[in-house]
Coordinates of N, CA and C in Angstrom, one line a residue:
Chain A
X246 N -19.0 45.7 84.1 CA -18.1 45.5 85.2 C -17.7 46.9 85.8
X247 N -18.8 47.4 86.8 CA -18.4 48.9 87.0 C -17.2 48.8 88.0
X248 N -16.7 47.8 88.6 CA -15.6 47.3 89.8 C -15.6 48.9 90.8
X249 N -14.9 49.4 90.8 CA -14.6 50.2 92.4 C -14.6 51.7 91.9
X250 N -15.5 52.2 92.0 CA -15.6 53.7 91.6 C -15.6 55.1 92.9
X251 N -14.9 56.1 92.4 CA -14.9 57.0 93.4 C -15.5 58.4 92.5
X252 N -16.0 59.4 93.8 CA -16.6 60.3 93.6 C -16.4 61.7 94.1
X253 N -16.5 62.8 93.9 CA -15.9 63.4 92.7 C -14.8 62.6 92.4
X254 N -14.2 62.8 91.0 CA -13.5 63.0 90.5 C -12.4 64.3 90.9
X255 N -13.1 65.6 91.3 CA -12.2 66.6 91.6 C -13.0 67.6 92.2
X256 N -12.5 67.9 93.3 CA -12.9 68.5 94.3 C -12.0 70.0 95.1
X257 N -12.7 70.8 94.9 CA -12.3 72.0 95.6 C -12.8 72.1 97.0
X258 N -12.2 72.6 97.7 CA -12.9 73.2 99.2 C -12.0 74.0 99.9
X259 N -12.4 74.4 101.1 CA -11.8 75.9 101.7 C -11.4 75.4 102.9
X260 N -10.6 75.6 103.3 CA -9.7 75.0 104.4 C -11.3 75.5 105.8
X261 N -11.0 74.3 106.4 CA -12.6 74.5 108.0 C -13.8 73.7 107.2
X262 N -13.4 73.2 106.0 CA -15.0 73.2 105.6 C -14.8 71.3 105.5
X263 N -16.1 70.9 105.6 CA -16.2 69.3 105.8 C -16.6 68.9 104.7
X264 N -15.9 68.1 104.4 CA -15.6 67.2 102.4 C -16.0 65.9 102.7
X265 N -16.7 65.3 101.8 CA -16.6 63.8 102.4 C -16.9 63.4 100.7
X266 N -15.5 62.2 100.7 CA -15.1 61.5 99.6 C -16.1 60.1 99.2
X267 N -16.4 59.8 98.0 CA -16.9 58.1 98.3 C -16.1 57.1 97.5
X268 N -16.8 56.4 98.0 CA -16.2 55.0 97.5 C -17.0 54.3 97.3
X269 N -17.5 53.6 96.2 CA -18.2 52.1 96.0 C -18.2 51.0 95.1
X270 N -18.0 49.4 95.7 CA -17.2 48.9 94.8 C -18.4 47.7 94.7
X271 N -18.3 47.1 93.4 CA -19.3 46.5 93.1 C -19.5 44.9 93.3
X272 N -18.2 44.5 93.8 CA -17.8 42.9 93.9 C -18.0 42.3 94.8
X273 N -18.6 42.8 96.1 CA -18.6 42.6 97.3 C -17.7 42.4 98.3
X274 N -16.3 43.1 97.8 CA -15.1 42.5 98.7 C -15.4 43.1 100.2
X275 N -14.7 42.3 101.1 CA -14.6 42.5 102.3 C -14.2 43.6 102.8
X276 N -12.6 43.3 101.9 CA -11.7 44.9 102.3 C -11.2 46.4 101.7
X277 N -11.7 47.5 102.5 CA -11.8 48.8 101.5 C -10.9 49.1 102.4
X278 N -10.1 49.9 101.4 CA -8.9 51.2 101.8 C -9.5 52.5 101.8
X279 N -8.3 53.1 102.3 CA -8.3 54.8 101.9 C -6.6 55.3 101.6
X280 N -6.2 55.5 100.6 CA -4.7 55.7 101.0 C -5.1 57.5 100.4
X281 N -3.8 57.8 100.7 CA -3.3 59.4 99.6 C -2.0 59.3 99.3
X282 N -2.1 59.9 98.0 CA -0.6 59.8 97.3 C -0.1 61.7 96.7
X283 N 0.9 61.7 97.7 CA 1.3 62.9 97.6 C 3.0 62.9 96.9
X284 N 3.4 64.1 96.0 CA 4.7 64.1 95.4 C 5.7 64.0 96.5
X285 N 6.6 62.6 96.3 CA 7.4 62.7 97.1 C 7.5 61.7 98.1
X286 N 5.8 60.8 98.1 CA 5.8 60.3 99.5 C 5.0 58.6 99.1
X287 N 4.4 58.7 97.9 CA 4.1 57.5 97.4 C 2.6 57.3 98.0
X288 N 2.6 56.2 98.0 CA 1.0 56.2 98.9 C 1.0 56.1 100.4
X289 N -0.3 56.3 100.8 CA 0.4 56.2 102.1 C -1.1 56.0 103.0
X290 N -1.5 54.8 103.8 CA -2.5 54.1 104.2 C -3.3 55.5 105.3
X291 N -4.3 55.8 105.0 CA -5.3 56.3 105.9 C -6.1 55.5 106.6
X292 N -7.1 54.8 106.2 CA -7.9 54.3 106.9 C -8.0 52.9 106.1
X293 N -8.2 51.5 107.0 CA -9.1 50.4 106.5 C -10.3 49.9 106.8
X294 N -10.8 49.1 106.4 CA -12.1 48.2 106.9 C -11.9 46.9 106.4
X295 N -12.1 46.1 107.1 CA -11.9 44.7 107.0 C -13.8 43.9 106.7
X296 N -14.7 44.7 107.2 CA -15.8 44.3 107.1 C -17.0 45.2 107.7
X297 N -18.1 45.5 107.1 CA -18.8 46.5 108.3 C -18.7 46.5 109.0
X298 N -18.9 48.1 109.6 CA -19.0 48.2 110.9 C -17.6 48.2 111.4
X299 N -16.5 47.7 111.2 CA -14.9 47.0 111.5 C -14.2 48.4 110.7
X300 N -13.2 49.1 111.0 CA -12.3 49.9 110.6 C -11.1 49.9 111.7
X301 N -10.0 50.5 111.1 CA -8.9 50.6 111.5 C -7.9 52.0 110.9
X302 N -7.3 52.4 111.9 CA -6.1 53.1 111.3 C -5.4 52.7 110.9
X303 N -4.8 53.5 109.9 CA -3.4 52.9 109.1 C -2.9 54.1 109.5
X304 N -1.6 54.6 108.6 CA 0.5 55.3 108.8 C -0.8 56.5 109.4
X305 N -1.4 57.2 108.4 CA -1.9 58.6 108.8 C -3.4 58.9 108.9
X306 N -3.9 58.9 109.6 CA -5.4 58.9 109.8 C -6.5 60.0 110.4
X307 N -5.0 60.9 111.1 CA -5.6 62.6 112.0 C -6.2 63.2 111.1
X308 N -7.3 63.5 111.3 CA -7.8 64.8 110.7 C -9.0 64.0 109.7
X309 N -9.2 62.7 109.4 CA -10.0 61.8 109.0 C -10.9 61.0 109.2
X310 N -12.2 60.5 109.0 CA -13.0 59.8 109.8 C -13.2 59.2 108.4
X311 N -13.9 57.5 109.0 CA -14.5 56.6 108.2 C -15.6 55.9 108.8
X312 N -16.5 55.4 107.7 CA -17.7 54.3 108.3 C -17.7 53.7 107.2
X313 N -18.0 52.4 107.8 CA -18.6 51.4 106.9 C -19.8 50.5 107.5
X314 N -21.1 51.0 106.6 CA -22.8 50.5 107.2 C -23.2 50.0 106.7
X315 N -22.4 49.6 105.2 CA -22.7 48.6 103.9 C -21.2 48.4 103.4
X316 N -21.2 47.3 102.9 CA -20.0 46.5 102.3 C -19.6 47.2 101.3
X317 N -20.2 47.8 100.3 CA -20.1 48.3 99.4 C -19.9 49.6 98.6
X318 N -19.6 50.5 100.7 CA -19.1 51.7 100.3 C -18.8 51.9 101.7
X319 N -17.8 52.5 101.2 CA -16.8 53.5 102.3 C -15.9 54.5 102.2
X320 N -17.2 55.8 102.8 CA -16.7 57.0 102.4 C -15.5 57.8 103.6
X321 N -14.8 58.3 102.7 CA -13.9 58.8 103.6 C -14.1 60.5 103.8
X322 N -14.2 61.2 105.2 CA -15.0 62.3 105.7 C -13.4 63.1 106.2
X323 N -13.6 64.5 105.9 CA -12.5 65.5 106.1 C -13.1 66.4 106.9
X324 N -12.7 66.3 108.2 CA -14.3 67.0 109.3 C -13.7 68.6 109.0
X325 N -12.4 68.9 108.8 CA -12.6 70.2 109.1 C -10.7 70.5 107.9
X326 N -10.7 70.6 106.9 CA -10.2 70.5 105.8 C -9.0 71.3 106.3
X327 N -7.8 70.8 106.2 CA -6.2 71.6 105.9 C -5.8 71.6 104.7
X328 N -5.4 72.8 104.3 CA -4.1 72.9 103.0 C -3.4 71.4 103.3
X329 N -2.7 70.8 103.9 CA -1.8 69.9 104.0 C -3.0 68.8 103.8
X330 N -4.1 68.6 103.7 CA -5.2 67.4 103.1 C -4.9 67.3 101.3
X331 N -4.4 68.3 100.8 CA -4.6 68.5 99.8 C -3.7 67.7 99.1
X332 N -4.5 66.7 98.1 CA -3.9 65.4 98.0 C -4.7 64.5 96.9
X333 N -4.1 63.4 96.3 CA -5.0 62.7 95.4 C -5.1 61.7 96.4
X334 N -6.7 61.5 96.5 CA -6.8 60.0 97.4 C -7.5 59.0 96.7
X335 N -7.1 57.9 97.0 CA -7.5 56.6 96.4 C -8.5 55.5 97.5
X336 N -9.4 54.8 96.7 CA -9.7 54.1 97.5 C -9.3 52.4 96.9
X337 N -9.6 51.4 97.5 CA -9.3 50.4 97.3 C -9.9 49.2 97.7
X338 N -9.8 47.9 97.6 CA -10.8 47.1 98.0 C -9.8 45.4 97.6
X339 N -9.9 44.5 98.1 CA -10.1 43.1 98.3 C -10.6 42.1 99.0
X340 N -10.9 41.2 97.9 CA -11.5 40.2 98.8 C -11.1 39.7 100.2
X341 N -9.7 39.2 100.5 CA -9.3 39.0 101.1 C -9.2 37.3 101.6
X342 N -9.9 36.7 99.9 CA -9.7 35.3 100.8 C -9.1 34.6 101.0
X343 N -7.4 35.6 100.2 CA -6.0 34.6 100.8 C -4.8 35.7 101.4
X344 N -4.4 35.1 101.9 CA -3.2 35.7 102.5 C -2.4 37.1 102.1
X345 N -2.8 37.0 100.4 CA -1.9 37.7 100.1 C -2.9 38.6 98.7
X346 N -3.9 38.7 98.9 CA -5.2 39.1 98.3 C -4.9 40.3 97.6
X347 N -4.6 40.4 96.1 CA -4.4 41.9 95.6 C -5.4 42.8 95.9
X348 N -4.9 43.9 95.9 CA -5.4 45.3 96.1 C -6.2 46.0 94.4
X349 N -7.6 46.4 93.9 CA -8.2 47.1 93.2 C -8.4 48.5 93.8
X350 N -7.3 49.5 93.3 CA -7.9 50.8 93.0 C -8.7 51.1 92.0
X351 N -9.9 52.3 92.7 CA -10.3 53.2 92.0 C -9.3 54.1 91.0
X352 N -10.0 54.8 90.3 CA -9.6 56.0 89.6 C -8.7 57.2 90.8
X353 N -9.3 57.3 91.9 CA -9.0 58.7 92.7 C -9.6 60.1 92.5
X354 N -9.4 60.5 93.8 CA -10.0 62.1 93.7 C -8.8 62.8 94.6
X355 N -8.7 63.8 93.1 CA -7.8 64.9 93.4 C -8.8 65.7 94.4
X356 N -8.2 66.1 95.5 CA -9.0 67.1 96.3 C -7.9 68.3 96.7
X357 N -8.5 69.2 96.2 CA -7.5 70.3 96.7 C -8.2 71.9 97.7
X358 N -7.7 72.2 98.6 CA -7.9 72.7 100.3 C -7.4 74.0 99.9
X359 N -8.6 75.4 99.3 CA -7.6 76.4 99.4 C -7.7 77.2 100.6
Chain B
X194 N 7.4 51.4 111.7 CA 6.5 50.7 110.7 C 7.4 49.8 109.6
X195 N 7.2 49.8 108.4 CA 8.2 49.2 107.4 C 8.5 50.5 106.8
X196 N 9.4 50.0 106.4 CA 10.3 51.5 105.1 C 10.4 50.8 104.2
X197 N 10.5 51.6 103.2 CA 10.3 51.4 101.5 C 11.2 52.0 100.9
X198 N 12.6 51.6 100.2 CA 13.0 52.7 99.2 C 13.1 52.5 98.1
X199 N 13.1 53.1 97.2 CA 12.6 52.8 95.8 C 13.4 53.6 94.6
X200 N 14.8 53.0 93.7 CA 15.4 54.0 92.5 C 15.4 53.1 91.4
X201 N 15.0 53.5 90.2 CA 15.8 55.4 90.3 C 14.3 56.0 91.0
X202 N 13.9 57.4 90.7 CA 12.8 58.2 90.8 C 12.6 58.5 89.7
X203 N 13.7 58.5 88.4 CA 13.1 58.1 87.1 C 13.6 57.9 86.6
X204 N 13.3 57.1 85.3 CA 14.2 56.2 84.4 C 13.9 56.6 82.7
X205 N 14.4 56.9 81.9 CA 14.7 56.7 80.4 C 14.8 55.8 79.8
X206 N 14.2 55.0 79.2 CA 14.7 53.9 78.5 C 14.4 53.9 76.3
X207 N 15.3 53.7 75.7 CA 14.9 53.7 74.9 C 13.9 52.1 74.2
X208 N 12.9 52.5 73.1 CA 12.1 51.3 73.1 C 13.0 50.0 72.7
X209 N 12.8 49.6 73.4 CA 13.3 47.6 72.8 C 14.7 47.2 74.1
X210 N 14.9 48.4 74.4 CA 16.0 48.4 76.1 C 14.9 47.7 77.1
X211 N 15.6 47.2 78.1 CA 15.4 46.8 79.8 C 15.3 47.7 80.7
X212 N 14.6 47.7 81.4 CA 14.4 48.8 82.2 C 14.6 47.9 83.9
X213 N 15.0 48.6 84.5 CA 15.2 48.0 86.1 C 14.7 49.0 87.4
X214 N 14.2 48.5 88.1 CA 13.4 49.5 88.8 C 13.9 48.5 90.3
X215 N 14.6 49.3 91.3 CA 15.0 48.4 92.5 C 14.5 48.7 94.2
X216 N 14.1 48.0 94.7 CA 14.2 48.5 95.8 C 14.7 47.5 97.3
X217 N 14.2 48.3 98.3 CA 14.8 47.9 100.0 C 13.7 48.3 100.5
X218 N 13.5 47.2 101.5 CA 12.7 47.3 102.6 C 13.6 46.7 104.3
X219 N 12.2 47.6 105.2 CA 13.6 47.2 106.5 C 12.9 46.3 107.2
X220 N 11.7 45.9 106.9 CA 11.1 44.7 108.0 C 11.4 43.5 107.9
X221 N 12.1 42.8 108.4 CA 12.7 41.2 107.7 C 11.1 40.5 108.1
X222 N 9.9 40.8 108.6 CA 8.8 40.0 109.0 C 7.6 40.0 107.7
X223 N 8.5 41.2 106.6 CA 7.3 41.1 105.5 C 7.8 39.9 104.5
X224 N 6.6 40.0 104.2 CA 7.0 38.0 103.1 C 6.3 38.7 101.7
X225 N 5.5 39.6 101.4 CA 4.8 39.7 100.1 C 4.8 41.1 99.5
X226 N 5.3 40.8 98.4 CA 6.2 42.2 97.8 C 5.2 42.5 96.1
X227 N 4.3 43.3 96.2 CA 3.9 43.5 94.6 C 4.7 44.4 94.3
X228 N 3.9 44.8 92.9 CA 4.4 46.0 91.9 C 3.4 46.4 91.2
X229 N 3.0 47.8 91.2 CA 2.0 48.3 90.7 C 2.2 49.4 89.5
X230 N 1.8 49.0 88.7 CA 1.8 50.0 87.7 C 0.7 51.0 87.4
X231 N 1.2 52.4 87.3 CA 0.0 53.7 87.6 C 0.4 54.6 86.2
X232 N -0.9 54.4 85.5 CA -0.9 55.8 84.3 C -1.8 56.6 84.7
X233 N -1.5 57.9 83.8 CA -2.1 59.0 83.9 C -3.2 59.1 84.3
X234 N -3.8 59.7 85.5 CA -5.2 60.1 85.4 C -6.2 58.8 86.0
X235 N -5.0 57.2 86.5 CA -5.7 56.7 87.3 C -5.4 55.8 88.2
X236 N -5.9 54.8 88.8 CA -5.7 54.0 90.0 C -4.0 53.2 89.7
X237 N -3.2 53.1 90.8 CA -2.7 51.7 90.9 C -3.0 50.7 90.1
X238 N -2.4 49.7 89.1 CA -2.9 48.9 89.2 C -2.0 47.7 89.0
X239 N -1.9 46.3 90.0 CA -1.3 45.3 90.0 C -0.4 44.7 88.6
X240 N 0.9 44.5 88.8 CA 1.0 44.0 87.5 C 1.8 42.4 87.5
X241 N 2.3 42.0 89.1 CA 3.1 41.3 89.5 C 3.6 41.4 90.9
X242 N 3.4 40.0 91.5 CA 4.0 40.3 93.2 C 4.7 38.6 93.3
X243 N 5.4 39.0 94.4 CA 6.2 37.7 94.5 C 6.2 37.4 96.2
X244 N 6.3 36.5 96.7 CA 6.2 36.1 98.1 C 7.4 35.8 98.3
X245 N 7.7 35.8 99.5 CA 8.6 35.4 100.6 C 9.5 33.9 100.1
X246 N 8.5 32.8 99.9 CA 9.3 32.0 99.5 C 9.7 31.2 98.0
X247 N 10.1 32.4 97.4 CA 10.0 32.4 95.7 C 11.3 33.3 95.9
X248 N 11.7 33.0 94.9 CA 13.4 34.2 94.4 C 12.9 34.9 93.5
X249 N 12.4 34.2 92.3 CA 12.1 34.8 91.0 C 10.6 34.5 90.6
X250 N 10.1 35.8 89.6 CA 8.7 35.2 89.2 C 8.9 36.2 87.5
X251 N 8.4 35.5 86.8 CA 8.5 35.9 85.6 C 7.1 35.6 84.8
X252 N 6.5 37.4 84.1 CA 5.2 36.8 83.7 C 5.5 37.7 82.0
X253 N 5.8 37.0 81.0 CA 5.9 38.0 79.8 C 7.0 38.6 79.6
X254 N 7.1 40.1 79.5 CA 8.2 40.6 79.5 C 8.7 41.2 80.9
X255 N 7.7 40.8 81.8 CA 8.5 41.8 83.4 C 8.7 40.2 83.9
X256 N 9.7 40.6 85.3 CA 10.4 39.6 86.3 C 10.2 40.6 87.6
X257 N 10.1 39.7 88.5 CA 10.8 40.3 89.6 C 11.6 39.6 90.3
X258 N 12.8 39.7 90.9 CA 13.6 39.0 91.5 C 13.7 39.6 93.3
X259 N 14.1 38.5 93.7 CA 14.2 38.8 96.0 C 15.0 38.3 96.1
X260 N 15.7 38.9 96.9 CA 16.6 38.2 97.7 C 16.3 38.9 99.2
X261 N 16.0 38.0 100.1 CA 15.5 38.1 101.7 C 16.5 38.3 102.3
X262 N 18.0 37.9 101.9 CA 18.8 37.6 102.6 C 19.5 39.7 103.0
X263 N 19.4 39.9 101.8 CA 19.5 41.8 101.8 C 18.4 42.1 101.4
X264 N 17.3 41.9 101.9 CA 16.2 42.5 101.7 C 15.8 43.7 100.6
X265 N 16.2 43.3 99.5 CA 15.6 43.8 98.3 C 14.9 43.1 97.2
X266 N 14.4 43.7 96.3 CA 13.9 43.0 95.5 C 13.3 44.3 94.2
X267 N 13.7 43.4 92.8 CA 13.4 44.3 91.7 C 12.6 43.9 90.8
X268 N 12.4 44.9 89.6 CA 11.3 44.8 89.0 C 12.3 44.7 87.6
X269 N 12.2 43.8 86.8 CA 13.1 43.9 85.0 C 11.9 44.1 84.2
X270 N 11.9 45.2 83.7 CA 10.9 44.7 82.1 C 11.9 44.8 81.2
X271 N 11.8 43.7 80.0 CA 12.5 43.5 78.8 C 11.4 43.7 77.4
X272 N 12.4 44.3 76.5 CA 11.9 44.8 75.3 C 10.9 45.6 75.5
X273 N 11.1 46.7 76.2 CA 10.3 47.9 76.8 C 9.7 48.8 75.6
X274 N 8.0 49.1 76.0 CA 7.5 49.4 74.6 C 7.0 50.9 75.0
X275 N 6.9 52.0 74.2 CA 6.0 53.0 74.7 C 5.1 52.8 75.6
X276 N 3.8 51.6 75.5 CA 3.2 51.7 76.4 C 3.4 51.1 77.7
X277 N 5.2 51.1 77.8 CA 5.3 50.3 79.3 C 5.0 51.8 80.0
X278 N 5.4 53.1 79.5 CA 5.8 54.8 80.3 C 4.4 54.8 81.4
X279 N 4.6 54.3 82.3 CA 4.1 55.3 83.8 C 4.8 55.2 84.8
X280 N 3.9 55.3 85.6 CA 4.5 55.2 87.2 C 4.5 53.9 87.5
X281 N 5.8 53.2 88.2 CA 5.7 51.8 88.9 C 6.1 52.1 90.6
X282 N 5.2 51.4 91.6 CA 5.7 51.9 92.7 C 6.0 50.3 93.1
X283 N 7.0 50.1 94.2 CA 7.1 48.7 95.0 C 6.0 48.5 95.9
X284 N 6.2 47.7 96.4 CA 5.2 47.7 98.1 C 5.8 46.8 99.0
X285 N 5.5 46.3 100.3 CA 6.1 45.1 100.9 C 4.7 45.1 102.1
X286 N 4.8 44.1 102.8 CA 3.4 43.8 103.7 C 3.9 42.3 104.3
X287 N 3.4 42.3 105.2 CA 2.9 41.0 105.9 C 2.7 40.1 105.7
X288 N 0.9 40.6 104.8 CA -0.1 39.8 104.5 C -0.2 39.2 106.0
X289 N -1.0 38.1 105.5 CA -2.3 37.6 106.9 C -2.9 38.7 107.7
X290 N -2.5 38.9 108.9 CA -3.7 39.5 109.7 C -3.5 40.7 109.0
X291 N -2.6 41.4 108.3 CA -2.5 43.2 107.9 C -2.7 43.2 106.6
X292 N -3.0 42.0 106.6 CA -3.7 42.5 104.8 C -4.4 43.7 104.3
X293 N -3.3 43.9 103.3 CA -3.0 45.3 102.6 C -3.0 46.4 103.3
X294 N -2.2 46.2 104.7 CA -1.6 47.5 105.2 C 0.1 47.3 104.0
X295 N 0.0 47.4 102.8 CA 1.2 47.7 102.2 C 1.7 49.1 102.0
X296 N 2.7 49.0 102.6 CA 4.1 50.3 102.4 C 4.3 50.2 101.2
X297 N 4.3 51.6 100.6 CA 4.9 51.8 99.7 C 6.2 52.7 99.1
X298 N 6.7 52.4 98.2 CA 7.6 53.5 97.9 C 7.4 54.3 97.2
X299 N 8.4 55.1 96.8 CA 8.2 56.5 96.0 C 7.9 56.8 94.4
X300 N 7.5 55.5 94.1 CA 7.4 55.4 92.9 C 8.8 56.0 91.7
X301 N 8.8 55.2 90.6 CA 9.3 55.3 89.6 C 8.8 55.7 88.6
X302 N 9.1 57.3 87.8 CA 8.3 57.3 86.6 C 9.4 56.8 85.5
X303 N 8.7 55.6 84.7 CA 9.3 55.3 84.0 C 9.1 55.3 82.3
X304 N 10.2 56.1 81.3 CA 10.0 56.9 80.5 C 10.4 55.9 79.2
X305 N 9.2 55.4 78.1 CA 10.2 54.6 77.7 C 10.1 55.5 75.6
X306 N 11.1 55.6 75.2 CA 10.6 56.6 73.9 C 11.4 55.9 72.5
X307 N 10.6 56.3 71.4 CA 10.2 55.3 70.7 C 11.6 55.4 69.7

């Protein structure tokens, strides 16, 4: 049951430089997240996808990009990296075939912007 | 958007004590309220949620109780063991069309010693 894995694990980079996170989860759910959880602020929604091809913004999303071209991954891209990116991000995933459909995190990737 | 608040920001509890973790939300339009419990080093992960039209839900040693009418709602664990100690964060949401756009709060680290 490898369920919803992300990649790095931990990640350095240099503030201007383009990072791109992944995600891939094995169940086939519909719906992948992107949150970040920073001290102080809890999680806090970046990006969703409801279905290929299909995304949306969530609370904070500047300075981020996403695709989804398969169901089963959705990587989240840092086109041009800030100190203030510097953050544990999570991804996430549900089916979505009820109303109220729990949320599966990943592990997360600490990414830190020097 | 919705707001989340969430106390204590941390709690002590000695083993075999209750522990209570509380919070407030300001959107009277959300109906579905989890609770996620987060250890060291990994994802969120679900441990109980209660809907809109439920007061109480009780699974083991945790509860959560609502009340809509002052829009709060809490978390009890009873006979609290070492391995209850991590992070528990609230959440609140919609559900239907914003499924898992959940707000979160500031999480609770909750400390429980033997």
């Amino acid at each position: 049951d490898a369920g919803i894995t992300q990649s790095p694990r931990y990640k350095i980079t240099e503030t201007g430089r383009q990072v791109t996170l992944m995600c891939h989860q094995t169940w086939s759910h519909s719906y992948m997240f992107w949150y970040r959880q920073d001290l102080g602020h809890g999680l806090r929604l970046i990006y969703y996808s409801a279905a290929a091809d299909i995304t949306d913004k969530g609370e904070v999303p500047d300075g981020y990009v996403v695709s989804r071209s398969k169901t089963e991954n959705f990587p989240l891209t840092l086109e041009s990296a800030t100190r203030s990116q510097t953050s544990v991000y999570f991804c996430a995933s549900s089916d979505g075939t009820g109303v109220f459909s729990p949320l599966h995190f990943g592990n997360g990737t600490r990414l830190t912007v020097t | 958007g919705e707001n989340v608040e969430q106390h204590p920001s941390t709690l002590s509890v000695q083993e075999g004590d209750s522990a209570v973790i509380k919070c407030t939300y300001s959107d009277s339009a959300s109906n579905y309220f989890p609770w996620y419990k987060q250890e060291l080093g990994k994802g969120p992960q679900l441990i109980i949620d209660i809907r809109s039209n439920v007061g109480e839900k009780k699974d083991q040693r945790i509860a959560v109780t609502l009340n809509k009418t002052a829009k709060h709602f809490s978390l009890h664990i009873t006979e609290t063991q070492p391995e209850d100690s991590a992070v528990y964060f609230c959440a609140a949401s919609k559900g239907g069309s914003t499924l898992g756009r959940l707000y979160f709060g500031r999480g609770t680290q909750l400390t429980v010693w033997p």
